Amino acid sequence: MARPHHDDATLPSFLATFILLQLLSTGNGKSDFRVLGPPDPLLAIVGQDKELPCQLSPNISAEGMELRWYRDQPSPAVHVHKNGEDMYEEQMVEYRGRTTFIGKHMVRGEVAVRIHNITVFDNGTYHCIFKEHTSHNQATLWLKVAGLGSSPRIHVTDTREKSIRAECTSAGWFPEPTVEWLDLRGQLVPSETHFSASPRTGLLAVVSIVTPQDKALRGLICSISNPLLPEKKVAETYLPNLPSYYCFLASATLGLVTAAIACAFGKQPKEEDKSEEDEDEADRGASAEAESFHTSLSLDPETASPKLMVSEDRKSVKRLLFDQDLSPSFKRFDQDPCILAQERFDTGRHYWEVEVRDRRAWILGVCLESLGREGRIPKSPQHGLWALEFYKKKHRALSYPRTCLSPLQPLWRVGISLDFEAGKVSFHNAANGSLIYEFSGLSFSGPLQPFFCLWTHDPRPLTICSVVRETEEDPESSGGP
Ligand SMILES: *[C@@H]1O[C@H](CO)[C@@H](O)[C@H](O)[C@H]1NC(C)=O
Ligand SMILES: *[C@@H]1O[C@H](CO)[C@@H](O)[C@H](O)[C@H]1NC(C)=O
Ligand SMILES: *[C@@H]1O[C@H](CO)[C@@H](O)[C@H](O)[C@H]1NC(C)=O
Ligand SMILES: *[C@@H]1O[C@H](CO)[C@@H](O)[C@H](O)[C@H]1NC(C)=O
């Protein structure tokens, strides 16, 4: 009855091997499937929906498996799907009513949970675990939540001291956005920015403040961007600045200024406002600097096409139905309905404004003094003209090739800025200083002159806005509004 000796030795070793195999196949998850998630973090936008996909490898069916998405602990979970059904007993309150299981590709092992109405609190790490009998495997996913805030609003306060204070506010950001202030030439303006998180939504509100010292500053741009998103939210503001601007409304019969109106912005001179005058006294330095930049132009009738008529004060020009009989001049545009201002610029910064009102067609800009005057003038930078055109209800920069533009709203008054040394010519909506187009990187081979053209038989004039010093009594604005 004695067993052969070798059997005693073989049985335990067989058992040991069996147990080892059992351990390998069940202990830490069966090795016959793996779960894969997206390798990179997923980007989700606040208020939108986002799917968290997980997939079996190899692509066997996930039907009959227990599928569970969770944050830190498997229970309570983000979403549980078991025995072909969604199970809500183990769901975290934060996800209640906000998840949908997507199993249309379950047979090839592809499943997902859609989270609705993403919030800041959904940001972070997720896991999805797949269980079948005693085997399981899981993957990790990362969700990066981004909130694109509201369009910023700028509020400007004239502190009545030396400086202006502008405050830019916007809400609904996540994570912390980048806030920048720029002047209208694109230069950074130093600022101070504060963030505060809403306890209910976790979204950040921004308050950013600048107190620019540069008195010549015409406008400011507040730009806010989310590091996770490509778009920026931008607001621009025009700064009330000395000196003020006026456009004189020429009467129907040119040459007689019957009414003068203050343009849509700028401080109107008020006799009773003595404190403003005192202030202006103190700011004479800054104001003088601004004045050197803001130029009062006069049209040069000697350059005017015979199709044009210049007002007596040389601030306004209109288109005639027939050519006038004029003394010939090599300075005159003989065919195109164009005219130059008499000012020549060969250095420095200059700015002027032209009221175009609802005229149906025009060109405004600067040209080399040497621009040809005979016949049709080629209108492009190669020929020494940098200009903005309005024609057939469209705005175009006369670049080469042309650049079609869409200003945010109809232009009533156009601001033209020339920086000779920097090689820049830019066009602004004078209502608030917002930039329409800029030619840059230019180098001018000679002096420049302001350029104007009046296409189409439209009797409405172009009018140059005058600069009026607030301390001076302006005889023509006394009849103003
Ligand atoms: C699984 O993947 C293989 C190879 O990628 C493919 O040929 C097969 O069609 C897939 N099966 C299903 C059910 O999608
Ligand atoms: C989305 O979530 C926000 C914040 O929790 C809530 O105020 C809003 O009503 C929700 N919107 C929808 C459509 O459920
Ligand atoms: C949001 O989640 C990502 C990972 O998903 C993490 O890297 C990041 O730090 C989280 N952001 C915040 C502000 O908690
Ligand atoms: C500038 O003017 C146009 C028209 O008023 C407007 O659409 C644009 O938003 C303005 N910008 C600012 C900063 O006011």
Short mmCIF file of C-alpha atoms in Angstrom, two decimals, residues 213-459:
data_model
loop_
_atom_site.label_atom_id
_atom_site.label_comp_id
_atom_site.label_asym_id
_atom_site.label_seq_id
_atom_site.Cartn_x
_atom_site.Cartn_y
_atom_site.Cartn_z
CA GLN A 213 0.49 108.69 -17.32
CA ASP A 214 0.83 109.34 -21.04
CA LYS A 215 -1.47 112.28 -21.73
CA ALA A 216 -1.26 111.78 -25.48
CA LEU A 217 -2.87 108.35 -25.15
CA ARG A 218 -5.91 108.27 -27.40
CA GLY A 219 -7.30 104.92 -26.47
CA LEU A 220 -6.86 101.69 -24.58
CA ILE A 221 -7.48 98.06 -25.35
CA CYS A 222 -8.20 95.51 -22.63
CA SER A 223 -7.48 92.00 -23.85
CA ILE A 224 -8.29 88.84 -21.87
CA SER A 225 -7.37 85.34 -22.95
CA ASN A 226 -7.70 81.84 -21.54
CA PRO A 227 -4.40 79.91 -21.69
CA LEU A 228 -6.34 76.82 -22.85
CA LEU A 229 -8.33 78.49 -25.64
CA PRO A 230 -7.29 80.27 -28.83
CA GLU A 231 -9.75 83.14 -28.74
CA LYS A 232 -9.35 86.46 -26.95
CA LYS A 233 -11.97 88.76 -25.54
CA VAL A 234 -11.18 92.38 -26.27
CA ALA A 235 -12.64 95.78 -25.48
CA GLU A 236 -11.46 99.15 -26.68
CA THR A 237 -12.09 102.58 -25.34
CA TYR A 238 -11.45 106.06 -26.54
CA LEU A 239 -9.94 108.34 -23.92
CA PRO A 240 -11.19 111.86 -23.61
CA ASN A 241 -8.09 113.83 -24.37
CA LEU A 242 -6.95 117.37 -24.79
CA PRO A 243 -7.36 119.20 -27.02
CA SER A 244 -10.89 118.76 -28.28
CA TYR A 245 -11.94 118.20 -31.86
CA TYR A 246 -14.56 119.90 -33.88
CA CYS A 247 -15.86 119.31 -37.31
CA PHE A 248 -17.50 122.20 -39.00
CA LEU A 249 -20.57 121.30 -40.89
CA ALA A 250 -20.39 123.14 -44.13
CA SER A 251 -23.71 124.42 -45.35
CA ALA A 252 -25.26 123.14 -48.54
CA THR A 253 -23.64 126.00 -50.43
CA LEU A 254 -19.98 125.44 -49.78
CA GLY A 255 -17.86 128.34 -48.79
CA LEU A 256 -20.26 129.58 -46.21
CA VAL A 257 -20.05 127.98 -42.84
CA THR A 258 -23.50 128.40 -41.41
CA ALA A 259 -23.43 125.92 -38.61
CA ALA A 260 -20.79 124.28 -36.57
CA ILE A 261 -21.33 121.18 -34.57
CA ALA A 262 -19.17 119.50 -32.08
CA CYS A 263 -18.31 116.01 -33.11
CA ALA A 264 -19.63 113.00 -31.30
CA PHE A 265 -16.93 113.12 -28.67
CA GLY A 266 -14.44 115.36 -27.00
CA LYS A 267 -15.02 117.94 -24.35
CA GLN A 268 -17.09 120.85 -25.45
CA PRO A 269 -15.79 124.18 -24.32
CA LYS A 270 -18.06 125.56 -21.65
CA GLU A 271 -17.60 129.11 -20.49
CA GLU A 272 -18.74 128.21 -16.99
CA ASP A 273 -16.26 125.40 -16.61
CA LYS A 274 -13.44 127.40 -15.08
CA SER A 275 -11.82 124.49 -13.28
CA GLU A 276 -11.19 122.82 -16.59
CA GLU A 277 -9.38 125.88 -17.83
CA ASP A 278 -7.26 125.97 -14.69
CA GLU A 279 -6.42 122.36 -15.22
CA ASP A 280 -5.52 123.04 -18.79
CA GLU A 281 -3.16 125.73 -17.57
CA ALA A 282 -1.40 123.18 -15.41
CA ASP A 283 -1.28 120.66 -18.24
CA ARG A 284 0.16 123.02 -20.78
CA GLY A 285 3.19 120.78 -21.29
CA ALA A 286 1.23 117.64 -22.01
CA SER A 287 -1.31 119.52 -24.05
CA ALA A 288 1.39 121.11 -26.19
CA GLU A 289 2.78 117.66 -26.86
CA ALA A 290 -0.65 116.40 -27.85
CA GLU A 291 -1.07 119.37 -30.13
CA SER A 292 2.12 118.65 -32.00
CA PHE A 293 0.61 115.23 -32.73
CA HIS A 294 -2.89 116.43 -33.59
CA THR A 295 -2.66 118.39 -36.75
CA SER A 296 -5.05 120.94 -38.19
CA LEU A 297 -5.04 120.54 -41.95
CA SER A 298 -6.03 122.86 -44.75
CA LEU A 299 -6.89 121.65 -48.22
CA ASP A 300 -4.75 122.90 -51.05
CA PRO A 301 -7.07 124.16 -53.87
CA GLU A 302 -4.13 124.22 -56.26
CA THR A 303 -4.06 120.41 -56.15
CA ALA A 304 -7.84 120.01 -56.50
CA SER A 305 -9.27 118.20 -59.49
CA PRO A 306 -11.55 120.41 -61.62
CA LYS A 307 -14.35 118.11 -60.43
CA LEU A 308 -13.98 119.39 -56.87
CA MET A 309 -14.80 122.54 -55.01
CA VAL A 310 -13.07 123.59 -51.83
CA SER A 311 -14.79 125.61 -49.14
CA GLU A 312 -13.54 129.10 -48.28
CA ASP A 313 -12.07 127.93 -45.00
CA ARG A 314 -10.34 125.10 -46.88
CA LYS A 315 -11.70 122.50 -44.45
CA SER A 316 -14.31 121.02 -46.71
CA VAL A 317 -14.45 119.71 -50.25
CA LYS A 318 -17.32 118.56 -52.40
CA ARG A 319 -17.84 116.94 -55.78
CA LEU A 320 -19.32 118.98 -58.64
CA LEU A 321 -21.53 117.69 -61.44
CA PHE A 322 -19.31 119.31 -64.11
CA ASP A 323 -15.66 120.14 -64.35
CA GLN A 324 -14.74 123.72 -63.58
CA ASP A 325 -12.56 125.77 -65.85
CA LEU A 326 -9.38 126.10 -63.85
CA SER A 327 -5.91 127.36 -64.52
CA PRO A 328 -3.79 124.34 -65.37
CA SER A 329 -1.24 123.37 -62.76
CA PHE A 330 1.28 120.56 -62.53
CA LYS A 331 0.04 120.13 -58.94
CA ARG A 332 -3.53 119.45 -60.00
CA PHE A 333 -5.17 116.02 -60.34
CA ASP A 334 -6.46 116.44 -63.87
CA GLN A 335 -8.64 113.33 -64.04
CA ASP A 336 -9.21 111.67 -60.66
CA PRO A 337 -11.48 113.60 -58.25
CA CYS A 338 -8.71 114.02 -55.70
CA ILE A 339 -7.06 116.72 -53.64
CA LEU A 340 -4.19 117.08 -51.15
CA ALA A 341 -3.82 119.08 -47.99
CA GLN A 342 -1.18 121.77 -48.09
CA GLU A 343 0.72 120.31 -45.10
CA ARG A 344 3.84 118.27 -45.87
CA PHE A 345 5.23 115.86 -43.32
CA ASP A 346 8.80 114.61 -43.42
CA THR A 347 9.21 113.84 -39.74
CA GLY A 348 7.29 113.17 -36.55
CA ARG A 349 3.83 111.92 -35.64
CA HIS A 350 0.66 113.44 -37.00
CA TYR A 351 -3.02 112.76 -36.55
CA TRP A 352 -6.06 114.23 -38.21
CA GLU A 353 -9.69 113.41 -38.58
CA VAL A 354 -12.02 113.63 -41.52
CA GLU A 355 -15.76 113.61 -41.33
CA VAL A 356 -17.06 111.38 -44.10
CA ARG A 357 -20.60 111.20 -42.75
CA ASP A 358 -22.79 109.19 -45.07
CA ARG A 359 -20.93 110.01 -48.29
CA ARG A 360 -21.16 107.01 -50.60
CA ALA A 361 -17.51 106.83 -51.72
CA TRP A 362 -14.17 108.26 -50.68
CA ILE A 363 -10.47 107.60 -50.29
CA LEU A 364 -8.46 108.98 -47.39
CA GLY A 365 -4.78 108.58 -46.67
CA VAL A 366 -1.33 109.96 -47.30
CA CYS A 367 0.77 110.06 -50.45
CA LEU A 368 4.27 110.99 -51.40
CA GLU A 369 4.49 114.59 -52.51
CA SER A 370 5.89 113.15 -55.71
CA LEU A 371 2.70 111.18 -56.52
CA GLY A 372 1.71 111.63 -60.18
CA ARG A 373 -1.26 113.95 -60.91
CA GLU A 374 -1.94 113.21 -64.54
CA GLY A 375 -4.58 110.75 -65.74
CA ARG A 376 -5.75 107.86 -63.60
CA ILE A 377 -3.56 107.61 -60.54
CA PRO A 378 -2.47 104.08 -59.60
CA LYS A 379 -3.62 103.76 -56.01
CA SER A 380 -1.28 101.50 -54.13
CA PRO A 381 1.70 101.67 -51.80
CA GLN A 382 4.16 100.91 -54.66
CA HIS A 383 3.13 104.21 -56.23
CA GLY A 384 3.43 106.15 -53.00
CA LEU A 385 -0.12 106.07 -51.66
CA TRP A 386 -1.30 104.53 -48.38
CA ALA A 387 -5.02 104.86 -48.12
CA LEU A 388 -8.40 103.57 -47.01
CA GLU A 389 -11.27 103.42 -49.50
CA PHE A 390 -15.01 103.31 -49.13
CA TYR A 391 -16.77 102.23 -52.29
CA LYS A 392 -19.93 100.24 -53.02
CA LYS A 393 -20.64 100.00 -49.28
CA LYS A 394 -17.32 98.28 -48.62
CA HIS A 395 -14.21 99.45 -46.84
CA ARG A 396 -10.88 98.45 -48.31
CA ALA A 397 -7.32 99.20 -47.39
CA LEU A 398 -5.58 100.11 -50.67
CA SER A 399 -2.78 97.71 -49.90
CA TYR A 400 -1.37 95.48 -52.60
CA PRO A 401 -3.30 93.26 -52.89
CA ARG A 402 -6.38 95.07 -51.52
CA THR A 403 -7.56 94.22 -48.00
CA CYS A 404 -11.30 94.05 -47.45
CA LEU A 405 -12.28 95.37 -44.05
CA SER A 406 -15.40 95.30 -41.99
CA PRO A 407 -15.42 98.06 -39.39
CA LEU A 408 -17.71 97.21 -36.54
CA GLN A 409 -20.10 99.94 -37.53
CA PRO A 410 -20.42 102.57 -40.26
CA LEU A 411 -17.66 105.13 -40.17
CA TRP A 412 -18.86 108.66 -39.66
CA ARG A 413 -15.47 110.15 -38.94
CA VAL A 414 -12.11 108.63 -39.78
CA GLY A 415 -8.91 109.28 -37.83
CA ILE A 416 -5.66 109.05 -39.78
CA SER A 417 -2.40 108.64 -37.92
CA LEU A 418 1.06 108.95 -39.43
CA ASP A 419 4.29 108.10 -37.66
CA PHE A 420 6.99 109.05 -40.14
CA GLU A 421 9.99 107.60 -38.30
CA ALA A 422 8.22 104.37 -37.32
CA GLY A 423 6.96 103.96 -40.90
CA LYS A 424 3.31 103.58 -39.92
CA VAL A 425 0.05 104.87 -41.32
CA SER A 426 -3.09 103.81 -39.50
CA PHE A 427 -6.81 104.41 -39.79
CA HIS A 428 -9.19 104.61 -36.86
CA ASN A 429 -12.87 104.95 -36.18
CA ALA A 430 -12.66 108.41 -34.64
CA ALA A 431 -15.80 107.79 -32.60
CA ASN A 432 -13.80 105.74 -30.15
CA GLY A 433 -10.31 105.44 -31.59
CA SER A 434 -10.65 101.77 -32.56
CA LEU A 435 -8.14 100.67 -35.17
CA ILE A 436 -9.45 99.85 -38.65
CA TYR A 437 -6.23 99.18 -40.53
CA GLU A 438 -2.53 99.84 -40.24
CA PHE A 439 0.21 99.99 -42.86
CA SER A 440 3.49 99.33 -41.07
CA GLY A 441 7.15 98.73 -41.70
CA LEU A 442 7.16 101.49 -44.30
CA SER A 443 10.04 103.71 -45.23
CA PHE A 444 9.11 106.88 -47.01
CA SER A 445 11.33 108.16 -49.79
CA GLY A 446 10.16 111.75 -49.39
CA PRO A 447 7.68 114.08 -47.72
CA LEU A 448 4.06 112.96 -47.37
CA GLN A 449 0.82 114.87 -47.84
CA PRO A 450 -2.72 114.04 -46.71
CA PHE A 451 -4.72 112.65 -49.65
CA PHE A 452 -8.48 112.77 -50.36
CA CYS A 453 -10.65 111.49 -53.22
CA LEU A 454 -14.38 111.88 -53.74
CA TRP A 455 -15.74 109.19 -55.99
CA THR A 456 -19.30 109.20 -57.37
CA HIS A 457 -21.56 112.18 -57.90
CA ASP A 458 -22.55 112.53 -54.31
CA PRO A 459 -22.98 116.14 -53.23
#
